[in-house]
GROMACS .gro file of C-alpha atoms in nm:
model
  150
    1UNK     CA    1  -3.818  -1.665   3.766
    2UNK     CA    2  -3.415  -1.586   3.798
    3UNK     CA    3  -3.340  -1.943   3.572
    4UNK     CA    4  -3.594  -1.847   3.307
    5UNK     CA    5  -3.499  -1.528   3.267
    6UNK     CA    6  -3.125  -1.645   3.235
    7UNK     CA    7  -3.229  -1.909   2.949
    8UNK     CA    8  -3.364  -1.649   2.784
    9UNK     CA    9  -3.076  -1.469   2.735
   10UNK     CA   10  -2.885  -1.738   2.681
   11UNK     CA   11  -2.942  -1.871   2.383
   12UNK     CA   12  -3.065  -1.396   2.259
   13UNK     CA   13  -2.648  -1.353   2.352
   14UNK     CA   14  -2.584  -1.690   2.087
   15UNK     CA   15  -2.823  -1.613   1.870
   16UNK     CA   16  -2.675  -1.218   1.895
   17UNK     CA   17  -2.296  -1.347   1.910
   18UNK     CA   18  -2.321  -1.637   1.614
   19UNK     CA   19  -2.461  -1.340   1.364
   20UNK     CA   20  -2.122  -1.132   1.479
   21UNK     CA   21  -1.926  -1.501   1.421
   22UNK     CA   22  -2.106  -1.425   1.017
   23UNK     CA   23  -2.056  -1.102   0.967
   24UNK     CA   24  -1.864  -1.068   0.620
   25UNK     CA   25  -1.549  -0.840   0.591
   26UNK     CA   26  -1.654  -0.566   0.431
   27UNK     CA   27  -1.606  -0.578   0.057
   28UNK     CA   28  -1.410  -0.284  -0.103
   29UNK     CA   29  -1.348  -0.191  -0.418
   30UNK     CA   30  -1.030  -0.043  -0.645
   31UNK     CA   31  -1.154   0.353  -0.643
   32UNK     CA   32  -1.110   0.452  -0.991
   33UNK     CA   33  -0.808   0.676  -0.961
   34UNK     CA   34  -0.614   0.467  -0.804
   35UNK     CA   35  -0.508   0.230  -1.036
   36UNK     CA   36  -0.446   0.479  -1.299
   37UNK     CA   37  -0.235   0.704  -1.041
   38UNK     CA   38  -0.036   0.376  -0.922
   39UNK     CA   39   0.025   0.239  -1.280
   40UNK     CA   40   0.203   0.554  -1.398
   41UNK     CA   41   0.407   0.580  -1.095
   42UNK     CA   42   0.585   0.226  -1.139
   43UNK     CA   43   0.575   0.279  -1.529
   44UNK     CA   44   0.774   0.613  -1.415
   45UNK     CA   45   1.044   0.367  -1.245
   46UNK     CA   46   1.065   0.157  -1.528
   47UNK     CA   47   1.141   0.432  -1.730
   48UNK     CA   48   1.346   0.648  -1.455
   49UNK     CA   49   1.126   0.920  -1.497
   50UNK     CA   50   1.094   1.170  -1.198
   51UNK     CA   51   0.896   1.357  -1.320
   52UNK     CA   52   0.616   1.156  -1.429
   53UNK     CA   53   0.678   0.975  -1.085
   54UNK     CA   54   0.594   1.284  -0.865
   55UNK     CA   55   0.370   1.421  -1.097
   56UNK     CA   56   0.071   1.364  -0.895
   57UNK     CA   57   0.247   1.371  -0.531
   58UNK     CA   58   0.059   1.619  -0.291
   59UNK     CA   59   0.378   1.899  -0.132
   60UNK     CA   60   0.564   1.705   0.098
   61UNK     CA   61   0.610   1.412  -0.033
   62UNK     CA   62   0.736   1.668  -0.347
   63UNK     CA   63   0.945   1.785  -0.067
   64UNK     CA   64   1.029   1.421   0.078
   65UNK     CA   65   1.092   1.254  -0.212
   66UNK     CA   66   1.339   1.445  -0.413
   67UNK     CA   67   1.454   1.417  -0.742
   68UNK     CA   68   1.835   1.337  -0.600
   69UNK     CA   69   1.624   1.054  -0.382
   70UNK     CA   70   1.374   0.913  -0.620
   71UNK     CA   71   1.710   0.810  -0.813
   72UNK     CA   72   1.929   0.672  -0.522
   73UNK     CA   73   1.607   0.451  -0.437
   74UNK     CA   74   1.498   0.363  -0.805
   75UNK     CA   75   1.854   0.234  -0.785
   76UNK     CA   76   1.868   0.034  -0.510
   77UNK     CA   77   1.433  -0.101  -0.586
   78UNK     CA   78   1.554  -0.216  -0.994
   79UNK     CA   79   1.855  -0.368  -0.814
   80UNK     CA   80   1.677  -0.554  -0.612
   81UNK     CA   81   1.320  -0.626  -0.729
   82UNK     CA   82   1.438  -0.482  -1.111
   83UNK     CA   83   1.176  -0.359  -1.393
   84UNK     CA   84   0.767  -0.335  -1.259
   85UNK     CA   85   0.608  -0.593  -1.488
   86UNK     CA   86   0.226  -0.569  -1.421
   87UNK     CA   87  -0.032  -0.532  -1.014
   88UNK     CA   88  -0.303  -0.620  -0.977
   89UNK     CA   89  -0.563  -0.484  -0.693
   90UNK     CA   90  -0.503  -0.646  -0.362
   91UNK     CA   91  -0.719  -0.443  -0.016
   92UNK     CA   92  -0.848  -0.119   0.068
   93UNK     CA   93  -0.772   0.074   0.420
   94UNK     CA   94  -0.914   0.419   0.539
   95UNK     CA   95  -0.787   0.594   0.819
   96UNK     CA   96  -0.757   0.918   0.935
   97UNK     CA   97  -0.882   1.075   0.651
   98UNK     CA   98  -0.628   0.948   0.368
   99UNK     CA   99  -0.753   0.583   0.171
  100UNK     CA  100  -0.521   0.321   0.140
  101UNK     CA  101  -0.439   0.085  -0.150
  102UNK     CA  102  -0.214  -0.226  -0.191
  103UNK     CA  103  -0.142  -0.347  -0.484
  104UNK     CA  104   0.079  -0.710  -0.546
  105UNK     CA  105   0.248  -0.639  -0.853
  106UNK     CA  106   0.498  -0.824  -1.029
  107UNK     CA  107   0.884  -0.697  -1.111
  108UNK     CA  108   1.133  -0.887  -1.308
  109UNK     CA  109   1.360  -1.068  -1.040
  110UNK     CA  110   1.072  -1.054  -0.805
  111UNK     CA  111   0.695  -1.181  -0.822
  112UNK     CA  112   0.508  -1.009  -0.574
  113UNK     CA  113   0.605  -0.702  -0.391
  114UNK     CA  114   0.358  -0.571  -0.181
  115UNK     CA  115   0.311  -0.180  -0.298
  116UNK     CA  116   0.116   0.053  -0.076
  117UNK     CA  117  -0.033   0.371  -0.204
  118UNK     CA  118  -0.184   0.610   0.023
  119UNK     CA  119  -0.422   0.886  -0.125
  120UNK     CA  120  -0.508   1.194  -0.012
  121UNK     CA  121  -0.832   1.412  -0.127
  122UNK     CA  122  -0.820   1.785  -0.091
  123UNK     CA  123  -1.031   2.061  -0.233
  124UNK     CA  124  -1.144   1.795  -0.476
  125UNK     CA  125  -0.838   1.712  -0.643
  126UNK     CA  126  -0.671   1.333  -0.548
  127UNK     CA  127  -0.246   1.362  -0.367
  128UNK     CA  128  -0.026   1.074  -0.321
  129UNK     CA  129   0.112   1.094   0.006
  130UNK     CA  130   0.253   0.768   0.046
  131UNK     CA  131   0.424   0.503  -0.117
  132UNK     CA  132   0.642   0.209  -0.001
  133UNK     CA  133   0.732  -0.118  -0.159
  134UNK     CA  134   0.711  -0.442   0.136
  135UNK     CA  135   0.920  -0.817  -0.002
  136UNK     CA  136   1.118  -1.060   0.080
  137UNK     CA  137   1.431  -0.971  -0.124
  138UNK     CA  138   1.380  -0.538   0.020
  139UNK     CA  139   1.370  -0.716   0.326
  140UNK     CA  140   1.670  -0.906   0.316
  141UNK     CA  141   1.813  -0.621   0.163
  142UNK     CA  142   1.704  -0.403   0.465
  143UNK     CA  143   1.795  -0.622   0.721
  144UNK     CA  144   2.231  -0.627   0.523
  145UNK     CA  145   2.151  -0.227   0.573
  146UNK     CA  146   2.053  -0.233   0.944
  147UNK     CA  147   2.369  -0.476   1.012
  148UNK     CA  148   2.678  -0.244   0.862
  149UNK     CA  149   2.473   0.068   1.077
  150UNK     CA  150   2.571  -0.089   1.354
   0.00000   0.00000   0.00000
């Protein structure tokens, strides 16, 4: 009896495991609001327009990303990766009430820059709660900067 039960459980377990292994990753689409807001931010960087850049920021982002900080960071980004040219939606994550949208963007001096924009919805409005850029050139520059601090 024990052997028969074991033989019945084994096929059921293998079937369940193979069903899990074949389960595709969830496919997410870019939220309708994300592309236009990200585009506006990236174009604002080309234009050096802090007003346009911070237009969709939540209060915490506006406090952290002041106009003087924007000027400084924008100058560094332009020197390292150049001007923004285009972007393509890559993926989306949802975490702790935030929607994180990733883009693969092209800049004049760097062909593939990952742009991560974190969105939050409050009272029916969408705000940017975070913004990050990553590329080989930026990582290299950052590691040089860290070495000079040591």
